[in-house]
Short mmCIF file of C-alpha atoms and ligand atoms in Angstrom, two decimals:
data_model
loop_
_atom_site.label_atom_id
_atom_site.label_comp_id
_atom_site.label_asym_id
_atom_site.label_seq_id
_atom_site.Cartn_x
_atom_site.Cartn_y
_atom_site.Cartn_z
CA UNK A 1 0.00 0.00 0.00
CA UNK A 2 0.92 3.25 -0.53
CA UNK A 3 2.12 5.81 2.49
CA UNK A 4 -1.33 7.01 3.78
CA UNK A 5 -1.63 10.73 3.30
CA UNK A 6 -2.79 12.56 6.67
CA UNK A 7 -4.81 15.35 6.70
CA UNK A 8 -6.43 17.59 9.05
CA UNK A 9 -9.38 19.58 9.67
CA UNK A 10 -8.41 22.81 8.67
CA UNK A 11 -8.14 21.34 4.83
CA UNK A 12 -12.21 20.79 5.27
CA UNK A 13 -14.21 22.63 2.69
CA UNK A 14 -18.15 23.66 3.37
CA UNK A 15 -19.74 21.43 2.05
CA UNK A 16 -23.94 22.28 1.24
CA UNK A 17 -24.42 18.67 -0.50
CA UNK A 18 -27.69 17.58 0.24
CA UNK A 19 -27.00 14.09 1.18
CA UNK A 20 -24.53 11.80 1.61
CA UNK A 21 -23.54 14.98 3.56
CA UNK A 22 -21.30 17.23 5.99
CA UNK A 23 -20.98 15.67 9.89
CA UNK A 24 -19.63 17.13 12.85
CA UNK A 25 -16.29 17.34 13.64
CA UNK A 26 -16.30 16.02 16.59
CA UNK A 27 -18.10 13.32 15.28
CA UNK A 28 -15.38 12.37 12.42
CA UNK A 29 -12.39 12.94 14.84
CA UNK A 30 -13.97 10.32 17.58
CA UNK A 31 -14.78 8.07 14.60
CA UNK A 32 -11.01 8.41 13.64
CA UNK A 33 -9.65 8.29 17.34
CA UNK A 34 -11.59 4.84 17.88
CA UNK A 35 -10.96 3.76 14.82
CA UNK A 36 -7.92 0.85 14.93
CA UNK A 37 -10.02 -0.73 17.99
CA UNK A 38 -13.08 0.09 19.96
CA UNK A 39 -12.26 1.23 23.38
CA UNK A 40 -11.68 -1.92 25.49
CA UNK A 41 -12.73 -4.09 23.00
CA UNK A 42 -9.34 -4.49 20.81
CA UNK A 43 -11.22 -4.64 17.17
CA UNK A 44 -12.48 -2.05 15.08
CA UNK A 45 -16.20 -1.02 14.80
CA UNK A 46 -15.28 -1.87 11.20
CA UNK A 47 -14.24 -6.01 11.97
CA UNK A 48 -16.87 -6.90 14.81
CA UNK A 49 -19.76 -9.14 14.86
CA UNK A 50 -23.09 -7.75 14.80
CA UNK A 51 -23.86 -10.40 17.61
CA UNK A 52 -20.54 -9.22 19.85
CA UNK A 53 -21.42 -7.70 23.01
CA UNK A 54 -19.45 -4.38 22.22
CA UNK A 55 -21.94 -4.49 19.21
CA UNK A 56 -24.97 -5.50 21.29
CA UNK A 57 -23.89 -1.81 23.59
CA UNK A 58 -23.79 0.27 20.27
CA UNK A 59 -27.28 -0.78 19.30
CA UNK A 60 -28.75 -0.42 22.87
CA UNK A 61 -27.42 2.67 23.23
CA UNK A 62 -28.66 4.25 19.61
CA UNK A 63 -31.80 3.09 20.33
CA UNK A 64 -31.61 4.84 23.85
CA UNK A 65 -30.50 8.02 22.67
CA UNK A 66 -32.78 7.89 19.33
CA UNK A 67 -35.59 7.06 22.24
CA UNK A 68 -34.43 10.26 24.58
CA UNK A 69 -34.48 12.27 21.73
CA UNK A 70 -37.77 11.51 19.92
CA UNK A 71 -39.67 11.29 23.51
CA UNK A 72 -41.05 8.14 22.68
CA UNK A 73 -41.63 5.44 24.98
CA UNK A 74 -42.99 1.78 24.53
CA UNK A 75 -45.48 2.84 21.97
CA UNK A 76 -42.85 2.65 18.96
CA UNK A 77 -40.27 0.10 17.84
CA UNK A 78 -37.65 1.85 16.26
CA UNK A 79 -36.07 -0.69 13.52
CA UNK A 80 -32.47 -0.49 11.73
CA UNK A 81 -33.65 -1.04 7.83
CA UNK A 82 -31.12 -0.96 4.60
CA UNK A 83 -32.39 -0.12 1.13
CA UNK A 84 -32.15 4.02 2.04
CA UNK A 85 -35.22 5.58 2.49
CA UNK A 86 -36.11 4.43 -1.09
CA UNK A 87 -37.38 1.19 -0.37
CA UNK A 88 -39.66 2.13 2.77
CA UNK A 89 -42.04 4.14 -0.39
CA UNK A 90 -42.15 0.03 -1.04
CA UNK A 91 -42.41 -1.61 2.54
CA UNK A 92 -44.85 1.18 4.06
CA UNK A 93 -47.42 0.35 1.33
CA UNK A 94 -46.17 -3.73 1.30
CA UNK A 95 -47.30 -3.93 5.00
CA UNK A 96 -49.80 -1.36 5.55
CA UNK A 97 -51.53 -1.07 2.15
CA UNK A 98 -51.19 -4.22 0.18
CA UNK A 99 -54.39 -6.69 0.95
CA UNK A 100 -56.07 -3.71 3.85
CA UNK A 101 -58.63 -3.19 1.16
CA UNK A 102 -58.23 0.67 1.80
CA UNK A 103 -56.44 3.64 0.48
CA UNK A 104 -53.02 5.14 0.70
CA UNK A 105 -53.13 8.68 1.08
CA UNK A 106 -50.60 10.59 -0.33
CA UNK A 107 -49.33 14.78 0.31
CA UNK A 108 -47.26 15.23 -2.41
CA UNK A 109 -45.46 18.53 -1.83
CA UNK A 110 -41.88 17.44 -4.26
CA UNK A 111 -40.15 15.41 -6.29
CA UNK A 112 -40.20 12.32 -2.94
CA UNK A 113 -43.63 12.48 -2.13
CA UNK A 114 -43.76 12.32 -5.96
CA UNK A 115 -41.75 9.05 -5.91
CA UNK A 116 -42.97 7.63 -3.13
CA UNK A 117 -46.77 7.46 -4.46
CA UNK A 118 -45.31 5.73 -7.60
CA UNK A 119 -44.54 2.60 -5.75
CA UNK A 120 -47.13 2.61 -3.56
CA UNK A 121 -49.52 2.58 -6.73
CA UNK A 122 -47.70 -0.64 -7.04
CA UNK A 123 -48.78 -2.30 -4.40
CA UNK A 124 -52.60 -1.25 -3.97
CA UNK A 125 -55.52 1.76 -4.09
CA UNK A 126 -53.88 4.95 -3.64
CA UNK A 127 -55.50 8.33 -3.13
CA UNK A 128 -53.43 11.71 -4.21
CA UNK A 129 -55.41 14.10 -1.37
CA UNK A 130 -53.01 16.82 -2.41
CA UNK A 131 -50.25 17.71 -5.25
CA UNK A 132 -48.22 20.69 -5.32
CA UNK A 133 -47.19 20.40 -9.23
CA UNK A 134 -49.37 22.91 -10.70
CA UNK A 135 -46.76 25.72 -8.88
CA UNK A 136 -44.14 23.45 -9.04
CA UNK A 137 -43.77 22.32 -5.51
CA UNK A 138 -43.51 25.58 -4.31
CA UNK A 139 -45.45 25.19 -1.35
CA UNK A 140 -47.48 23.25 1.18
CA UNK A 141 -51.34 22.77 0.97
CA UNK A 142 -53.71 25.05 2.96
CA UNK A 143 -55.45 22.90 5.52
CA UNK A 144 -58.73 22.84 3.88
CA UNK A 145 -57.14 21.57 0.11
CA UNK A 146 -56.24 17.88 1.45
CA UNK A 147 -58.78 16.03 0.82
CA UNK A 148 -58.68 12.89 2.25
CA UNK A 149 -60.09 9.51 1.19
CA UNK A 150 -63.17 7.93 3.19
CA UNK A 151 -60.68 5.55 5.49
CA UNK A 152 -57.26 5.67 4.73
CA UNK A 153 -55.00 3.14 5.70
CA UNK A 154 -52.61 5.70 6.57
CA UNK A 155 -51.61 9.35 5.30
CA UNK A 156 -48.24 10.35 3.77
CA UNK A 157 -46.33 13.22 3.97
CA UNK A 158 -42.87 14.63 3.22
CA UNK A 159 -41.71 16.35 6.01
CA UNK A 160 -38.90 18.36 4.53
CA UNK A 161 -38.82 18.09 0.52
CA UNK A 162 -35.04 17.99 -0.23
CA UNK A 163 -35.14 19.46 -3.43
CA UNK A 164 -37.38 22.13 -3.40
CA UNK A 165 -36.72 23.33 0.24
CA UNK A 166 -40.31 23.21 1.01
CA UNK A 167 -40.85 22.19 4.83
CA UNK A 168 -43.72 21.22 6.85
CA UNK A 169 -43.41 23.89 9.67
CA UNK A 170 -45.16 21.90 12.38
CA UNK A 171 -46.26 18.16 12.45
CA UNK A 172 -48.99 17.94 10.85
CA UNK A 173 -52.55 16.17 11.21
CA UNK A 174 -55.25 14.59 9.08
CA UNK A 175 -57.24 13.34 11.81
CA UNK A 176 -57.21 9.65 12.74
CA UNK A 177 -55.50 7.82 10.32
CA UNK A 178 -51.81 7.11 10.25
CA UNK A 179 -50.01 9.44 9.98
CA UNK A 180 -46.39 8.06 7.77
CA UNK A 181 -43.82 10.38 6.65
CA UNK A 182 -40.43 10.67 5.55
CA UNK A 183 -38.51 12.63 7.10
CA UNK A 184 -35.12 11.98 5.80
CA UNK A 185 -34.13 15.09 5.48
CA UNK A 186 -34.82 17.07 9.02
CA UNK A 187 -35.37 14.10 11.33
CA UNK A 188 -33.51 15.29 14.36
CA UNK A 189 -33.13 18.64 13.02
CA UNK A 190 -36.26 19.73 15.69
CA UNK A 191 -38.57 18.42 17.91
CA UNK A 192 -41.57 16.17 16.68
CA UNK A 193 -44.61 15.14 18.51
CA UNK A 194 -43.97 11.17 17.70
CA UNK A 195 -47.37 10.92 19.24
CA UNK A 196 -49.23 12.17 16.18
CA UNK A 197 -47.08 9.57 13.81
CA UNK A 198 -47.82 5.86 13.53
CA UNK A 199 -44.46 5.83 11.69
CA UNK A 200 -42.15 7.72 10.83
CA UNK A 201 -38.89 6.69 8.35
CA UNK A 202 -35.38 8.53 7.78
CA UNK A 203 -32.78 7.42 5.96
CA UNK A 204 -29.48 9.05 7.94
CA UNK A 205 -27.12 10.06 5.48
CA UNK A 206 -28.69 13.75 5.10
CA UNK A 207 -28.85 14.84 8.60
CA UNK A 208 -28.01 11.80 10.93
CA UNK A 209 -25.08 10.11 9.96
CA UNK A 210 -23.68 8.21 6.99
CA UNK A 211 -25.74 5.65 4.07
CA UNK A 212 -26.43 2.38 4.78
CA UNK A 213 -28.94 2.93 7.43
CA UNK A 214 -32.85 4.04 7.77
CA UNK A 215 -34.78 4.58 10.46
CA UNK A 216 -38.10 3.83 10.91
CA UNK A 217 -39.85 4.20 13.81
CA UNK A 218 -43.25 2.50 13.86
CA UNK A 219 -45.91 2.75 16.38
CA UNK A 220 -46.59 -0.85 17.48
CA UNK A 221 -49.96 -1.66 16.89
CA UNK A 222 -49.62 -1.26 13.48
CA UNK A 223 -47.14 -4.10 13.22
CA UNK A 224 -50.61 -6.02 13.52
CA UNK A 225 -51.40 -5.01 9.79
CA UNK A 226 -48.61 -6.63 7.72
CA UNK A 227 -50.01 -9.49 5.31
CA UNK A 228 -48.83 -12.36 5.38
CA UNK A 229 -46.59 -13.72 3.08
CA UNK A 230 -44.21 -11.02 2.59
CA UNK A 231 -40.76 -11.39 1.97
CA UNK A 232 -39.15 -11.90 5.32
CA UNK A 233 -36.66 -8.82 4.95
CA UNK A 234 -39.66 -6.82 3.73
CA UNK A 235 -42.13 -7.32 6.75
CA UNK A 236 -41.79 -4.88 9.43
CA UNK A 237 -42.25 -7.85 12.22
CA UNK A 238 -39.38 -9.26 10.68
CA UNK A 239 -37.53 -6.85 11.89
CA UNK A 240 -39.14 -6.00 15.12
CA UNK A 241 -39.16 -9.41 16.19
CA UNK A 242 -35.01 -9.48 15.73
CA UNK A 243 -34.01 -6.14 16.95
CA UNK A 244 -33.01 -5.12 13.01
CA UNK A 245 -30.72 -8.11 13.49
CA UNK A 246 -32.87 -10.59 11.26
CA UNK A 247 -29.66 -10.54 8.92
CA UNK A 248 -26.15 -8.73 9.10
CA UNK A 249 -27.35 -4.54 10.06
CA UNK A 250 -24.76 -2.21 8.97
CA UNK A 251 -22.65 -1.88 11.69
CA UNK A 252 -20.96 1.09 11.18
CA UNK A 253 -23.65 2.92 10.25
CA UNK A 254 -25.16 2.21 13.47
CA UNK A 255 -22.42 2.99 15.26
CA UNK A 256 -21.86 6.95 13.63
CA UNK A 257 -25.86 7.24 13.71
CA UNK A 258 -25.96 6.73 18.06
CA UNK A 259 -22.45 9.43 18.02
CA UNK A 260 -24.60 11.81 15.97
CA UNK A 261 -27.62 11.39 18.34
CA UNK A 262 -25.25 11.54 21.25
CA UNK A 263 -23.49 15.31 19.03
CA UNK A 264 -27.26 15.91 19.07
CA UNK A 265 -28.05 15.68 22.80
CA UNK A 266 -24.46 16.48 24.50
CA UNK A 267 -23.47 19.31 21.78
CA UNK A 268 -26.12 21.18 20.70
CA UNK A 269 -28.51 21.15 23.45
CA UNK A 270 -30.85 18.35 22.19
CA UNK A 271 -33.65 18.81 19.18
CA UNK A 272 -34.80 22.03 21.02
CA UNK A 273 -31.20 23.49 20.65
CA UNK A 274 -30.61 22.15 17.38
CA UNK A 275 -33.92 23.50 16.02
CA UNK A 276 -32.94 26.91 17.51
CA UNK A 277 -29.31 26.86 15.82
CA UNK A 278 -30.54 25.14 12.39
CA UNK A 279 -33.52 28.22 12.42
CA UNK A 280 -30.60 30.79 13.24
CA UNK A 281 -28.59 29.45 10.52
CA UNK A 282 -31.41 29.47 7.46
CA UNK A 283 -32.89 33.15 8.46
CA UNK A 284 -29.09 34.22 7.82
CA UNK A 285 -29.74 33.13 4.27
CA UNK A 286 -33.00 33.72 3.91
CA UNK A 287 -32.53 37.54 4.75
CA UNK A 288 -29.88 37.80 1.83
CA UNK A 289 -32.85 36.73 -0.01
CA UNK A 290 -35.49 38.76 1.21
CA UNK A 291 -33.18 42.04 0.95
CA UNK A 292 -31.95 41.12 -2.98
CA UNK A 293 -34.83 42.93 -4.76
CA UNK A 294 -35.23 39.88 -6.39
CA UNK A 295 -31.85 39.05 -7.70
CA UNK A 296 -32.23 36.07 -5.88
CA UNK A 297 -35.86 34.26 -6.00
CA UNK A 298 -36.21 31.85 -3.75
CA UNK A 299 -38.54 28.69 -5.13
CA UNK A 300 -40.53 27.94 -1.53
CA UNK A 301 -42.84 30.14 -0.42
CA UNK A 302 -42.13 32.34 2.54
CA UNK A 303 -44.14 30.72 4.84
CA UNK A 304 -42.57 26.90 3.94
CA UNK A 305 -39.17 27.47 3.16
CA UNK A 306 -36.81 24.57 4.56
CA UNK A 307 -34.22 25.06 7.15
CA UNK A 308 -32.02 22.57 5.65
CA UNK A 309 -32.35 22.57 1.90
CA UNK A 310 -32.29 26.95 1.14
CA UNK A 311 -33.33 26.61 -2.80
CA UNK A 312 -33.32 29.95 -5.07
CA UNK A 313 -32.55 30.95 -8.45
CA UNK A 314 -30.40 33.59 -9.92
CA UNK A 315 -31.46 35.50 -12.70
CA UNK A 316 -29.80 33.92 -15.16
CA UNK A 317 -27.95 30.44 -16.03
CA UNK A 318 -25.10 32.25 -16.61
CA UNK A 319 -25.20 33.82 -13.08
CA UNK A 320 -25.67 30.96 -11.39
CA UNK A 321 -22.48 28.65 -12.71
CA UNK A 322 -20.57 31.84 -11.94
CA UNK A 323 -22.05 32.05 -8.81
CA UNK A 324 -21.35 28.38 -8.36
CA UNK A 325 -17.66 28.72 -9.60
CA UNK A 326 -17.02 31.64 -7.25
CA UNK A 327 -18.07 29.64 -4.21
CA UNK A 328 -15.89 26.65 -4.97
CA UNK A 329 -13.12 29.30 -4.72
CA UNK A 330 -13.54 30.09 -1.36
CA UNK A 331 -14.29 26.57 -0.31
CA UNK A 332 -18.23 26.73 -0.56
CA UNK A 333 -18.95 23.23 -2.60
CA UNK A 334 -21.67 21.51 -3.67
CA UNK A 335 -24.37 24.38 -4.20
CA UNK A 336 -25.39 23.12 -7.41
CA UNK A 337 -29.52 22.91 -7.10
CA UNK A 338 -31.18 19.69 -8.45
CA UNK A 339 -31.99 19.71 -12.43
CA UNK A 340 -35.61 19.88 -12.19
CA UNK A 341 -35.64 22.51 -10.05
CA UNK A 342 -32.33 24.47 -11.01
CA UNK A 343 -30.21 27.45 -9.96
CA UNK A 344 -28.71 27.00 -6.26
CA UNK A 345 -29.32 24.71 -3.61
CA UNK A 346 -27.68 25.75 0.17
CA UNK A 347 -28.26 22.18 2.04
CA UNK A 348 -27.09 23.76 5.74
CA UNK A 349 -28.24 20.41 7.84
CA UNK A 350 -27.57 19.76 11.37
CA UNK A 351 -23.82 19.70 11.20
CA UNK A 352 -23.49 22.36 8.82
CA UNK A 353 -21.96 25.26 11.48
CA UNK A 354 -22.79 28.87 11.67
CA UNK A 355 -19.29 29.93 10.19
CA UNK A 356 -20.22 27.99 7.16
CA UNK A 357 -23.48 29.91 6.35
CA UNK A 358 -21.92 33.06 7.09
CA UNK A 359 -19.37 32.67 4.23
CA UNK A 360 -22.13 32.00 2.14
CA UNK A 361 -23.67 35.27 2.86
CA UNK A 362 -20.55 36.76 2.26
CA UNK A 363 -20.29 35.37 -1.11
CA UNK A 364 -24.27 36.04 -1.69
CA UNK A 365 -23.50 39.76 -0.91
CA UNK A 366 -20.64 40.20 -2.61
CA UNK A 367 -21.46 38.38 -6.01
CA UNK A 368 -24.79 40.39 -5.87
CA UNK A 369 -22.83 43.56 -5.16
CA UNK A 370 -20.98 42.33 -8.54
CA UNK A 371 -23.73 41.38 -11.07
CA UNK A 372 -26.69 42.69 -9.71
CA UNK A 373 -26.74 45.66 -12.59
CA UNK A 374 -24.27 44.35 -15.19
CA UNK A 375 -26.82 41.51 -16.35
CA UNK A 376 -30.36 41.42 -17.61
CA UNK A 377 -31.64 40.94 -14.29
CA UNK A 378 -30.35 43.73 -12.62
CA UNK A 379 -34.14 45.36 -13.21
CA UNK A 380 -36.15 44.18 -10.74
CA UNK A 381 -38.47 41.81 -11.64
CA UNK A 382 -36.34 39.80 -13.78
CA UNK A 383 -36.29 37.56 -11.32
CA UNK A 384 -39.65 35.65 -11.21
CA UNK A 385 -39.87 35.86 -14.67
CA UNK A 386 -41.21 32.06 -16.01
CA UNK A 387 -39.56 32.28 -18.89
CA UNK A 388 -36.43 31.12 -16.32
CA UNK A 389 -38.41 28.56 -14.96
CA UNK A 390 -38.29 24.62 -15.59
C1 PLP B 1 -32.60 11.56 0.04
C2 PLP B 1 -34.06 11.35 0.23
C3 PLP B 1 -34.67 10.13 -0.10
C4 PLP B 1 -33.91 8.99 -0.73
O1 PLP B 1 -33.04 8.40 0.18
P1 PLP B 1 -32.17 7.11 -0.23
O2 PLP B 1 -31.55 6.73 1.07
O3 PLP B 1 -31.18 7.56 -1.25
O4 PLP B 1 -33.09 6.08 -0.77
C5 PLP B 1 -36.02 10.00 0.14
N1 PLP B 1 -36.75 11.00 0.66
C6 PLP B 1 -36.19 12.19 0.99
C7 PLP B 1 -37.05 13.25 1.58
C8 PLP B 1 -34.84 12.40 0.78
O5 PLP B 1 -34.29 13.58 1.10
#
């Protein structure tokens, strides 16, 4: 092998990718410190058994700080799944839709919600009670547009829609039915009330760890409503039954997911905190926005922009690669937004620290102060015009 090449923390870029994305330091340098062997245990997290005691510890103890965090008690299992948070759009309806009979409700407020309904239509009756295409995702329904179907078998919702930056603002509530969402983008970025969700599913490389793992947390009566005859690695009770050790769980990703929770709770003052930083941190961009004259649109409405994924547009291609190519010089990466919604995406998740959004500010200011009259836009109103949309 060749020499390995050290390097240190102060070479660390910002990094706004979406997902897999930034982590704490203080994460990264325990991972590295305990790397060669777990403490006392003289293998690495990286060479254990997922049946080893030292193993058995990690798990207990992510569940236990996953459980301290959420506020849940015995009402919800809290499983260990693979297959991202892709394959629970197929296990939620596998188990709760296929054979009930009923409907699966769907919010669809962005391209996941969009994706999720797409498999579910695979496995049974689904109901769209709301779609945000016809403004392009750009917001989240008024209370009195979701209509629901007679009896549900459950409701879903995106909680945070990662490419359009549109947010739920508080958990929300269709009335007696299950409430499912994903949340794979802000779990553990604020508090929820777990008691409104029968379950909730995340995978944790956007703002709780590293791929490999998804959480779902699943309120135990509806275990009850899997079919039989399911692929074993596909049925919920599967999984519940073995303590998301029905086959080999990825260990590592276990292991980073309980130091994140334990960042979470020690660090930065538990979801309350880190709701209060992560809401400090996106009203820093979102003024820049708000005080451009329009030079830079956001896509969410005011009143649902995300505090993890900050989405606006420039007012022109042009602007926004050289927007894009002036961050990269001062170590801002990965602001490129998503193709089908364009111009820049800021993804400033739990780990992403103040310092970070503040150069970004800087550079929003300053390329503004730049461009903001040399190009077409620099008359207001440029900026919403459709013909930049798409
Ligand atoms: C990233 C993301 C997904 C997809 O996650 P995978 O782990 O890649 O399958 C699903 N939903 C939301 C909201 C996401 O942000």
């Amino acid at each position: 092998m060749t020499e390995p090449k050290r390097t240190t923390s102060a070479e660390r870029l910002s990094n706004f990718s979406p997902g897999p994305a930034v982590l704490p330091v203080e994460v990264i340098e325990q991972i590295q410190a305990e790397l060669l062997t777990l403490p006392g245990v003289g293998s690495s997290i990286l060479e254990i058994s997922h049946r080893s005691p030292a193993f058995d510890r990690i798990l207990e103890e992510t569940v236990a700080e996953l459980r301290g965090l959420l506020g849940i008690g015995d009402s919800h299992d809290i499983l260990f799944l693979q297959g991202g948070a892709s394959l629970q759009f197929s296990m939620v309806p596998m188990n709760l839709l296929r054979g009930s009979g009923r409907t699966g409700d769907y919010v669809v407020t962005g391209t996941w919600g969009a994706t999720a309904i797409k498999e579910a239509r695979k496995e049974g009756q689904v109901h769209v009670a709301w779609d945000g295409a016809a403004t392009r995702h750009d917001r989240l329904p008024p209370a009195a547009d979701v209509r629901l179907s007679a009896d549900p078998a459950y409701v879903h919702v995106t909680s945070n829609e990662t490419i359009q930056g549109v947010q739920w603002q508080v958990d929300p509530d269709f009335g007696p039915a299950p409430l499912v969402c994903d949340a794979s983008s802000d779990f553990l970025s604020r508090p929820l009330d777990m008691s409104r969700y029968g379950l909730l599913y995340a995978c944790a490389q956007k703002n709780a760890g590293i791929a490999g793992v998804t959480v779902v947390v699943i309120r135990r009566d509806l275990l009850d409503r899997s079919p039989d005859g399911l692929p074993a690695m596909l049925d919920y009770r599967t999984h519940a039954t073995n303590g998301s050790r029905a086959n080999t769980p990825p260990v590592f990703a276990i292991y980073v997911l309980g130091l994140v929770c334990r960042w979470v709770r020690t660090a930065m003052g538990g979801l309350e905190g880190m709701a209060r930083h992560n809401a400090a941190k996106a009203k820093v961009l979102y003024d820049v926005l708000d005080a451009s004259e329009g030079f830079y649109a956001g896509h969410a409405q005011p009143e649902c922009r995300s505090k993890m994924n900050v989405t606006f547009r420039l007012p022109s291609e042009e602007l926004e690669k050289a927007f894009v190519t002036g961050a990269v010089r001062r170590g801002l990466v990965d602001l490129k937004g998503h193709r089908s919604v364009g111009g820049i995406r800021a993804s400033i998740y739990n780990a992403m620290p103040m310092a970070g959004v503040e150069s970004l500010r800087d550079h929003m200011l300053e390329f503004r102060a730049a461009h903001a009259r040399s190009g077409p836009a620099g008359q207001s109103g440029a900026a919403s015009s459709p013909a930049r949309d798409g």
